[in-house]
mmCIF file with all atom_site columns, C-alpha atoms in Angstrom:
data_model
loop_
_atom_site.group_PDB
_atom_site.id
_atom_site.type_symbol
_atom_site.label_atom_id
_atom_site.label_alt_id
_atom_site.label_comp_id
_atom_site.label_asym_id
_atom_site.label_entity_id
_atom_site.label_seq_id
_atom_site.pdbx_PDB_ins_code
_atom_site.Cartn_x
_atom_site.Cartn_y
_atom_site.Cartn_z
_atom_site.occupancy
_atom_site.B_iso_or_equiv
_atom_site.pdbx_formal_charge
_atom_site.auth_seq_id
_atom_site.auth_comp_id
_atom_site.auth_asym_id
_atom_site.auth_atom_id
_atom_site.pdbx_PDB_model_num
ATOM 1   C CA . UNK A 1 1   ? 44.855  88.723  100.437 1.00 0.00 ? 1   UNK A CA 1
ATOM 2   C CA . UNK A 1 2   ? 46.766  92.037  99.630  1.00 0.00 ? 2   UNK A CA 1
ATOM 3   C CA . UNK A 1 3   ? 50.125  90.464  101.276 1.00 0.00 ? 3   UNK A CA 1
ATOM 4   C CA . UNK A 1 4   ? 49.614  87.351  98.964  1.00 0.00 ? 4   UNK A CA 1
ATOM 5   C CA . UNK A 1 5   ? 49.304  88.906  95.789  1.00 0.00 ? 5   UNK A CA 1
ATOM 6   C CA . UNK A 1 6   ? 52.553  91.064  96.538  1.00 0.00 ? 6   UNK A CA 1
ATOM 7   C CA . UNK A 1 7   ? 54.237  88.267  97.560  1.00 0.00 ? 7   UNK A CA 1
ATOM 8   C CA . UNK A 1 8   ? 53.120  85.703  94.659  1.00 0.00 ? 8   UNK A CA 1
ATOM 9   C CA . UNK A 1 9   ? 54.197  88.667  92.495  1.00 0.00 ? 9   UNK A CA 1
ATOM 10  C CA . UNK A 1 10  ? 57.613  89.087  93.895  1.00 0.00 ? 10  UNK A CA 1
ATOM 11  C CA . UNK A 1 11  ? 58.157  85.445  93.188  1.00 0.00 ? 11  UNK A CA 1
ATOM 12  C CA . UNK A 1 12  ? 57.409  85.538  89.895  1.00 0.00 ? 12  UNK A CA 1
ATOM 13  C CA . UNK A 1 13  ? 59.394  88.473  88.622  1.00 0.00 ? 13  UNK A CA 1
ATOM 14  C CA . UNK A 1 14  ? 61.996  86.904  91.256  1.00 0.00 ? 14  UNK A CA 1
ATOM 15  C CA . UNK A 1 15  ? 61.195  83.277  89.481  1.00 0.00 ? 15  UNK A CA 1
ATOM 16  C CA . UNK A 1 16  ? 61.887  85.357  85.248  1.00 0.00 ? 16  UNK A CA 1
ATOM 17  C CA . UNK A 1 17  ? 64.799  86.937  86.848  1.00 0.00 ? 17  UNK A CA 1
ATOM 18  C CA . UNK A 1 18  ? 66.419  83.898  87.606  1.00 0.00 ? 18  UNK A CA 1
ATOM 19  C CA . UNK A 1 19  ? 66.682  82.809  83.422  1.00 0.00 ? 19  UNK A CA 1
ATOM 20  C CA . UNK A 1 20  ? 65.842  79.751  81.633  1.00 0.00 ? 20  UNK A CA 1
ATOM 21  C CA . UNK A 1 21  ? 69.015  77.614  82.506  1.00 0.00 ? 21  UNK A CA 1
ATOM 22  C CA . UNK A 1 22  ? 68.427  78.286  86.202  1.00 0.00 ? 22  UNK A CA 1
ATOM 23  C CA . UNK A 1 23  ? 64.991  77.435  86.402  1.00 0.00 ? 23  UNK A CA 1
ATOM 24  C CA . UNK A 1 24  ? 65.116  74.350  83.807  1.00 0.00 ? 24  UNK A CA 1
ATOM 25  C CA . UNK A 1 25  ? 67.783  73.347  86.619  1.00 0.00 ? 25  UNK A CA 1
ATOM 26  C CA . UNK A 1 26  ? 65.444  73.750  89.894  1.00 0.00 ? 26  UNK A CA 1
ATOM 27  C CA . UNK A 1 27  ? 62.821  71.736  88.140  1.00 0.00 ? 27  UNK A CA 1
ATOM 28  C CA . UNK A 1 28  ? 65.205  68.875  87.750  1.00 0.00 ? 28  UNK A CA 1
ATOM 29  C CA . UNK A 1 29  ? 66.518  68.753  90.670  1.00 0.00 ? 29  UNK A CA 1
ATOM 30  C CA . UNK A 1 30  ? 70.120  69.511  89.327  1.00 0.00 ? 30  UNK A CA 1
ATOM 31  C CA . UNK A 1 31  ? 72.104  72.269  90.837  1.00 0.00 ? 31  UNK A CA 1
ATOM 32  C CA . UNK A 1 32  ? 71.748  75.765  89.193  1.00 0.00 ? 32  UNK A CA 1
ATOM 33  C CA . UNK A 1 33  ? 74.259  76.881  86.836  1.00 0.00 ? 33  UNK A CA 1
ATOM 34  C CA . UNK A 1 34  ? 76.158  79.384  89.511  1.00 0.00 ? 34  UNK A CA 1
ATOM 35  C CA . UNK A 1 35  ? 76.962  76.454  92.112  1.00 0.00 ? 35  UNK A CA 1
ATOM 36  C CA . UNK A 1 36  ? 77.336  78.184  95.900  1.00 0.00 ? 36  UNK A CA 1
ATOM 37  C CA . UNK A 1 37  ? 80.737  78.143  96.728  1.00 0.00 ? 37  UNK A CA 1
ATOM 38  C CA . UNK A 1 38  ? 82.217  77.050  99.997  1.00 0.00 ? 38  UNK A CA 1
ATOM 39  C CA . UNK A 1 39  ? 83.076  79.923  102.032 1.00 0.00 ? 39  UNK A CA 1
ATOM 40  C CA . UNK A 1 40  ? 86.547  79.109  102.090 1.00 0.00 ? 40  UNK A CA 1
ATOM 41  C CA . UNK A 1 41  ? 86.202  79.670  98.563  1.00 0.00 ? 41  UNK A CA 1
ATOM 42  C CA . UNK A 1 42  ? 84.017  82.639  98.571  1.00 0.00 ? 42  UNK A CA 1
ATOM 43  C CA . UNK A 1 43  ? 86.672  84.275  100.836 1.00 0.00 ? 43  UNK A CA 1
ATOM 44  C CA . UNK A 1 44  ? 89.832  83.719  98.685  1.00 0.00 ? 44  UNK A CA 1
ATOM 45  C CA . UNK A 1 45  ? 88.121  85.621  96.193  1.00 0.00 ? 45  UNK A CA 1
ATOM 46  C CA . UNK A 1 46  ? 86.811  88.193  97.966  1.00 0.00 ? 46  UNK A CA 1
ATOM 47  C CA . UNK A 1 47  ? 90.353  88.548  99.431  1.00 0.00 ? 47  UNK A CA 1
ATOM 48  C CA . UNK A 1 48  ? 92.194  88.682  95.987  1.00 0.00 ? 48  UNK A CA 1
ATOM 49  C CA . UNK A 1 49  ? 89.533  91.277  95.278  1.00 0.00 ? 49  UNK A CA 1
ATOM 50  C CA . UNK A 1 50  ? 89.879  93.528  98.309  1.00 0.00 ? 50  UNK A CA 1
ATOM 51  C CA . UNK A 1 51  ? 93.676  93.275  97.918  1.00 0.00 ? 51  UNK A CA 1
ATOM 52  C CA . UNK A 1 52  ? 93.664  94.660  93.847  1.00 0.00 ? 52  UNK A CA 1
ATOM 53  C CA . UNK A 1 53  ? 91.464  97.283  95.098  1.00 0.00 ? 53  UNK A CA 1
ATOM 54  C CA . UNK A 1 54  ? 93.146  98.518  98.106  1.00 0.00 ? 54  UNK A CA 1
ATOM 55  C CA . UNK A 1 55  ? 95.948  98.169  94.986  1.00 0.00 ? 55  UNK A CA 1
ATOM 56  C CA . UNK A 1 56  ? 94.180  100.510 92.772  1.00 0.00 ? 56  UNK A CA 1
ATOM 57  C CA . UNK A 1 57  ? 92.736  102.882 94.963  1.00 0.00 ? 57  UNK A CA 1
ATOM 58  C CA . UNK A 1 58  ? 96.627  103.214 96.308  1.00 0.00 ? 58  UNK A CA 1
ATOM 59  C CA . UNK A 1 59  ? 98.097  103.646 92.700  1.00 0.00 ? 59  UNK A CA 1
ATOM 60  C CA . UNK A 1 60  ? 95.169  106.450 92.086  1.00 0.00 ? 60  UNK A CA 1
ATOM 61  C CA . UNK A 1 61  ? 95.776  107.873 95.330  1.00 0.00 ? 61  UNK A CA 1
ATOM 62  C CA . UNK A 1 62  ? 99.730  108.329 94.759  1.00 0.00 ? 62  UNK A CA 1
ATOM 63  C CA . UNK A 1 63  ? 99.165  110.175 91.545  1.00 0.00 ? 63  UNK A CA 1
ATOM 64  C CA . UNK A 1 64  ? 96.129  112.503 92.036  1.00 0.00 ? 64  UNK A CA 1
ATOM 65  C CA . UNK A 1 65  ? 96.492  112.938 95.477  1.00 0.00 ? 65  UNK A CA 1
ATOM 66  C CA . UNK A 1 66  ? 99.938  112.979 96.252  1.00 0.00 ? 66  UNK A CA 1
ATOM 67  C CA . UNK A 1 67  ? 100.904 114.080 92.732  1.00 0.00 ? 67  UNK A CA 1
ATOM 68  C CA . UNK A 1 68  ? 103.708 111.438 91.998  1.00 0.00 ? 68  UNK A CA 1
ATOM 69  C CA . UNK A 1 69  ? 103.875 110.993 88.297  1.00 0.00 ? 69  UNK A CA 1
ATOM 70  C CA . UNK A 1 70  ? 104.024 107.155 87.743  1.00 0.00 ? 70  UNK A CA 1
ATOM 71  C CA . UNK A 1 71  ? 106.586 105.629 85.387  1.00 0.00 ? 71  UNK A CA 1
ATOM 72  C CA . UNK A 1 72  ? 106.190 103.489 82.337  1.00 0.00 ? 72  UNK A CA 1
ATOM 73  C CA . UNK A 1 73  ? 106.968 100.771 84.605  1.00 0.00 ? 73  UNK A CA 1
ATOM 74  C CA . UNK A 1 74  ? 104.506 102.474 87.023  1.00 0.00 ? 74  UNK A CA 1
ATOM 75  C CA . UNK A 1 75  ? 101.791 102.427 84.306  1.00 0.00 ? 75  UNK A CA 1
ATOM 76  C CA . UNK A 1 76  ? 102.419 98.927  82.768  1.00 0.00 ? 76  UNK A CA 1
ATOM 77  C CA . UNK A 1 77  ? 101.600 97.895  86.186  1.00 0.00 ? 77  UNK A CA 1
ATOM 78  C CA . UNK A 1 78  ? 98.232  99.566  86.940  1.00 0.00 ? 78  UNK A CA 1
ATOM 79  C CA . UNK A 1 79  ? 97.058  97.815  82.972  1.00 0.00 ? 79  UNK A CA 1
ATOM 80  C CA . UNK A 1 80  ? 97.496  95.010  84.882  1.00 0.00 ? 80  UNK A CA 1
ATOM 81  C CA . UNK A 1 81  ? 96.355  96.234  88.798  1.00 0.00 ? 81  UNK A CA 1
ATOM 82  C CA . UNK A 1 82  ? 93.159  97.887  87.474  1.00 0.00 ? 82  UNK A CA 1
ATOM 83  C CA . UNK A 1 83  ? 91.179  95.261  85.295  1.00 0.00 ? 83  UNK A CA 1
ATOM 84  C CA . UNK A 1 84  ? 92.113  92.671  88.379  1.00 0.00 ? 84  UNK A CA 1
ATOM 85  C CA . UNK A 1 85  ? 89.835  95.139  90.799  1.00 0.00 ? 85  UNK A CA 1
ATOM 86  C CA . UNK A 1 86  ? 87.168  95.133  87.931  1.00 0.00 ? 86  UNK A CA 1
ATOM 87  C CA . UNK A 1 87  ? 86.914  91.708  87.319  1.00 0.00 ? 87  UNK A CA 1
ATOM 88  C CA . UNK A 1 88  ? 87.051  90.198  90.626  1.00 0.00 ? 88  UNK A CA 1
ATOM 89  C CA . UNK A 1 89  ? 84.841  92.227  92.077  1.00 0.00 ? 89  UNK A CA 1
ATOM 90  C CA . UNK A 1 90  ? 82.251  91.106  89.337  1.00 0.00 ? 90  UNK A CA 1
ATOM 91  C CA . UNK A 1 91  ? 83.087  87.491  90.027  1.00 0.00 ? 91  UNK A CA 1
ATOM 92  C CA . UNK A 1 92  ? 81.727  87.618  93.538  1.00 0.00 ? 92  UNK A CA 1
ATOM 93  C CA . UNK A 1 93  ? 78.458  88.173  93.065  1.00 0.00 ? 93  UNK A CA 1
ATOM 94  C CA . UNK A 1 94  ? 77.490  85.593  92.247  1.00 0.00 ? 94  UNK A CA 1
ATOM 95  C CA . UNK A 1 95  ? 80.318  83.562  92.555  1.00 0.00 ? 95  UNK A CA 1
ATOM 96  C CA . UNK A 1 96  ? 82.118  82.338  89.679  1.00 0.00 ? 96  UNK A CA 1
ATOM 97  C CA . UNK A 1 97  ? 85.298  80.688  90.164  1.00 0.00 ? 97  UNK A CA 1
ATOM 98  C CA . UNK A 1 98  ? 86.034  80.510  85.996  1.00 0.00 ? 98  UNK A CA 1
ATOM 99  C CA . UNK A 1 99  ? 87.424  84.124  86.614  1.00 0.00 ? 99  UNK A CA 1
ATOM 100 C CA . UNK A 1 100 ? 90.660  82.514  87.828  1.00 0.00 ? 100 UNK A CA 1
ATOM 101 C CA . UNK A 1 101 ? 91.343  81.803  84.306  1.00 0.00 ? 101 UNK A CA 1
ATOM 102 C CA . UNK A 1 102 ? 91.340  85.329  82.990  1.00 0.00 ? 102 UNK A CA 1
ATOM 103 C CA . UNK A 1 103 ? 92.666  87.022  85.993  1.00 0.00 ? 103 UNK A CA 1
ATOM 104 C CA . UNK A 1 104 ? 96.021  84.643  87.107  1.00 0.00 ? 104 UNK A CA 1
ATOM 105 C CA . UNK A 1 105 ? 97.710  85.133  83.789  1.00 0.00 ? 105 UNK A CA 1
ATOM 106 C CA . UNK A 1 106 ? 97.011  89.100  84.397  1.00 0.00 ? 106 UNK A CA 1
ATOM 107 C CA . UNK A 1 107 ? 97.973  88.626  88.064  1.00 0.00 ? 107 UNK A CA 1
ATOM 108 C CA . UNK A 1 108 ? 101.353 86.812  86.767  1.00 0.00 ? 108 UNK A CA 1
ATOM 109 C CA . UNK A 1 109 ? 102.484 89.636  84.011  1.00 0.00 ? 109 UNK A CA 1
ATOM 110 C CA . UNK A 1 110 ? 101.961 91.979  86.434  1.00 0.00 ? 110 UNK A CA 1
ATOM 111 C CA . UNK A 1 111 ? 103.832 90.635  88.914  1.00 0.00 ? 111 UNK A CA 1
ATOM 112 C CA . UNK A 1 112 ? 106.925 89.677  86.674  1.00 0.00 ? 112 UNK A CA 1
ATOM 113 C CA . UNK A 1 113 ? 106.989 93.448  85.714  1.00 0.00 ? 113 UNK A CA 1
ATOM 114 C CA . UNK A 1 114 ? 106.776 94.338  89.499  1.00 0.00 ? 114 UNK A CA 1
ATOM 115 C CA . UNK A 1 115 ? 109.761 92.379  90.243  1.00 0.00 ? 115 UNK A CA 1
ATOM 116 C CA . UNK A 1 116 ? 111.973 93.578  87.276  1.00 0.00 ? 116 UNK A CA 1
ATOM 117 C CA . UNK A 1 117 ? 110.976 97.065  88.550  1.00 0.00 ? 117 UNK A CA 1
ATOM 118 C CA . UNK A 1 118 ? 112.144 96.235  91.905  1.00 0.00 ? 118 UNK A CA 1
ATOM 119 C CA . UNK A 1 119 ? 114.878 94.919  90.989  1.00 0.00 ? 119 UNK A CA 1
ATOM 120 C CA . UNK A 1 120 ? 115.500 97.945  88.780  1.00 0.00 ? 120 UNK A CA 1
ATOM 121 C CA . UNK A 1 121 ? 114.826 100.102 92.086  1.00 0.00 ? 121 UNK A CA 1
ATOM 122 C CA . UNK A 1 122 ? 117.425 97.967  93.787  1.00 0.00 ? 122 UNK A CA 1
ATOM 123 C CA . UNK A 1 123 ? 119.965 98.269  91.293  1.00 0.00 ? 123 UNK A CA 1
ATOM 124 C CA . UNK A 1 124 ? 120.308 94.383  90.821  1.00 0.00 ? 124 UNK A CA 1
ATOM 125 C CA . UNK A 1 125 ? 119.381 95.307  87.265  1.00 0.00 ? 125 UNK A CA 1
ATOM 126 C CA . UNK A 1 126 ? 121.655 97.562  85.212  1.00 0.00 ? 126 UNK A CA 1
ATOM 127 C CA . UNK A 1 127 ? 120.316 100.835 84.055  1.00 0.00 ? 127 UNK A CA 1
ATOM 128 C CA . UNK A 1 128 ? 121.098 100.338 80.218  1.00 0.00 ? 128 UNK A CA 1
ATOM 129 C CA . UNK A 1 129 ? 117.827 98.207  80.822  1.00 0.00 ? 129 UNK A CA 1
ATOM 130 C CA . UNK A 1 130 ? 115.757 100.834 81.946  1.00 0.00 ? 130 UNK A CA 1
ATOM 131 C CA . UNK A 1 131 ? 112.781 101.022 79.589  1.00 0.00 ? 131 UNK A CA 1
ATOM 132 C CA . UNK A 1 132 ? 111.933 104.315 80.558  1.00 0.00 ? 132 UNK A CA 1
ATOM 133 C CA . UNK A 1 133 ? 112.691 107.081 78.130  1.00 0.00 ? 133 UNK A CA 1
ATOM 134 C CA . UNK A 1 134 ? 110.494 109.999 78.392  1.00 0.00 ? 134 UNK A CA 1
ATOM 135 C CA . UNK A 1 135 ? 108.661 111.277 81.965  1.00 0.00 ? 135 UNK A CA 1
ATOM 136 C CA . UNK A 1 136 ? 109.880 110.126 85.152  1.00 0.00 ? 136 UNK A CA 1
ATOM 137 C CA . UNK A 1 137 ? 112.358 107.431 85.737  1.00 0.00 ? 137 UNK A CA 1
ATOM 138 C CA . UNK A 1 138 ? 111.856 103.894 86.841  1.00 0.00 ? 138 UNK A CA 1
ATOM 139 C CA . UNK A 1 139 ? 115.096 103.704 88.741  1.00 0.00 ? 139 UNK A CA 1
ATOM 140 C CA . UNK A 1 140 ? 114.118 106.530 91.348  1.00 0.00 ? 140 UNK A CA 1
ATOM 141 C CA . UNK A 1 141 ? 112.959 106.069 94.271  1.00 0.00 ? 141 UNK A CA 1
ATOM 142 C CA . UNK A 1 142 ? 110.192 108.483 94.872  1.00 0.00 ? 142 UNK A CA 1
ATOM 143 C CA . UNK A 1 143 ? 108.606 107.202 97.885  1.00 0.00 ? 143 UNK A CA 1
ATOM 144 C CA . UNK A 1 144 ? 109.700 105.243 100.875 1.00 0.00 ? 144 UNK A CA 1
ATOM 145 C CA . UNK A 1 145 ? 108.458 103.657 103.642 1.00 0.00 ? 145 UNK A CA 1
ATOM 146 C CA . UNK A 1 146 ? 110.419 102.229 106.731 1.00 0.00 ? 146 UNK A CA 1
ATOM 147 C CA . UNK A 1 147 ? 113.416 103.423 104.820 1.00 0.00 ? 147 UNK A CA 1
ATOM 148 C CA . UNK A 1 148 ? 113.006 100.104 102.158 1.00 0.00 ? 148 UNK A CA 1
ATOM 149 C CA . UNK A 1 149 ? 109.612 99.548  101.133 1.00 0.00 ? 149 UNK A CA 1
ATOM 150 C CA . UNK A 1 150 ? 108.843 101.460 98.120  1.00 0.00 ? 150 UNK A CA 1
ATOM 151 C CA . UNK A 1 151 ? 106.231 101.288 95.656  1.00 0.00 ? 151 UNK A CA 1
ATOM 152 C CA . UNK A 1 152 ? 107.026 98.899  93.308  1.00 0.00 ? 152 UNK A CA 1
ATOM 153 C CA . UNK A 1 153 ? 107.883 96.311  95.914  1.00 0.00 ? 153 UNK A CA 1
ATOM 154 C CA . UNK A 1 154 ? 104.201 97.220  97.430  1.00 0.00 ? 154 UNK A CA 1
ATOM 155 C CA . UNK A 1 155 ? 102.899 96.441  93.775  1.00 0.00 ? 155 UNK A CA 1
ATOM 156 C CA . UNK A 1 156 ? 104.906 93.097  93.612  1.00 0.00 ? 156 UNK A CA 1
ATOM 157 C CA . UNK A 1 157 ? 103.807 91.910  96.968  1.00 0.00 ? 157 UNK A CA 1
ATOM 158 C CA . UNK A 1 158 ? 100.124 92.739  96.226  1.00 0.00 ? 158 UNK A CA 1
ATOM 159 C CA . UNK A 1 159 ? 100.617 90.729  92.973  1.00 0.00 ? 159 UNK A CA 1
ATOM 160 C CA . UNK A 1 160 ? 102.674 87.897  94.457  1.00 0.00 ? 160 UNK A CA 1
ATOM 161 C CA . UNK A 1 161 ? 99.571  87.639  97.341  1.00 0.00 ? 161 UNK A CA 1
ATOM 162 C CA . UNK A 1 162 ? 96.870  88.145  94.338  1.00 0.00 ? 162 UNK A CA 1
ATOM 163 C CA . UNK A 1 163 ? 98.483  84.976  92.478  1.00 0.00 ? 163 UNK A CA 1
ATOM 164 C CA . UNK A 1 164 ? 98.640  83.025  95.612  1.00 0.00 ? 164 UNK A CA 1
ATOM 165 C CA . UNK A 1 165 ? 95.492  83.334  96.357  1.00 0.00 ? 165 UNK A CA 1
ATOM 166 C CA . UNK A 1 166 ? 93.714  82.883  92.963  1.00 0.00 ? 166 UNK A CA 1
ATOM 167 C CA . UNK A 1 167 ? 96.617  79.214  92.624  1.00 0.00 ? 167 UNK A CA 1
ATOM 168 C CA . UNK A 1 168 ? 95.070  78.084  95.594  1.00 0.00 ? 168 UNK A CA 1
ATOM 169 C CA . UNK A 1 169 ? 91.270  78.638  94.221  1.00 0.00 ? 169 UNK A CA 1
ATOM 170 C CA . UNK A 1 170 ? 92.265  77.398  91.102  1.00 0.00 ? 170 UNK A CA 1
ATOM 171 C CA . UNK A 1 171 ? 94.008  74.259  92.453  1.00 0.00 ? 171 UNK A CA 1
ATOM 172 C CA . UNK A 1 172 ? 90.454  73.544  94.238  1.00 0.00 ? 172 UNK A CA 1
ATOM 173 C CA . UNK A 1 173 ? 92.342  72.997  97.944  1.00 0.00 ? 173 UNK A CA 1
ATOM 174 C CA . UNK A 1 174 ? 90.202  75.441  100.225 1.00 0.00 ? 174 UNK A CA 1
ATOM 175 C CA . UNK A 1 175 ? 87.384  72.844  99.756  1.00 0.00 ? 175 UNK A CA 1
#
């Protein structure tokens, strides 16, 4: 009798947690109002996720850890990077696929400032154009990998991969 009560209370608080809209939905049959994605789904979001945070946990290791002051070009960047972790993580649980909305535009300015910064790391972009006037410069190189990878072009491809990912959810074809 004790393991029934528990359990019949669970369910109710379980039943109140669930709101109005959900539970006006179960007793009509209709679906509730966070549908369960495919996993296909599920998983391009979760991977656009783990990418901006393995993004901003990168950009916050670089500075604090490493001490490498970040540009303006550096820090235009992360306003974009950061919010991206935020808000897909929320969107996972539970799923909600409207995020795309918010977060590919985000995904997109970030990435167009990734590649001028690139390109501005390259030289394909003339420095008259730098932006940066005070702190360090966006030009320099201040870390390398495999003597070409450098930051910015890490930032761009997260981005680029980010916007892939969150087209393809948008355009509905993982179902």
């Amino acid at each position: 009798r004790d393991c029934y009560d528990q359990a019949s209370s669970i369910r109710r608080r379980g039943i109140a947690l669930l709101g109005p809209a959900n539970l006006i939905a179960r007793k009509v049959g209709m679906s509730s109002v966070h549908p369960t994605p495919s996993s296909a789904r599920w998983a391009l979001l979760f991977s656009a996720w783990l990418i901006a945070l393995v993004s901003t946990l990168g950009a916050l290791f670089s500075s604090e850890i490493m001490g490498l002051e970040p540009c303006v070009l550096c820090w235009y960047q992360r306003i974009a990077m950061f919010p991206l972790a935020l808000m897909l993580g929320i969107a996972l649980v539970p799923y909600d696929a409207r995020v795309v909305r918010y977060a590919l535009p985000l995904a997109l300015a970030g990435a167009a400032i990734a590649a001028y910064h690139t390109l501005l790391v390259w030289g394909l972009v003339p420095k008259d154009l730098v932006p940066c006037g005070q702190g360090p410069s966006c030009a320099e190189v201040k870390l390398e990998l495999l003597g070409f990878i450098t930051l910015p072009l890490l930032s761009l491809t997260a981005f680029a991969l980010i916007v892939i990912l969150l087209w393809i959810l948008k355009s509905g074809k993982s179902e």
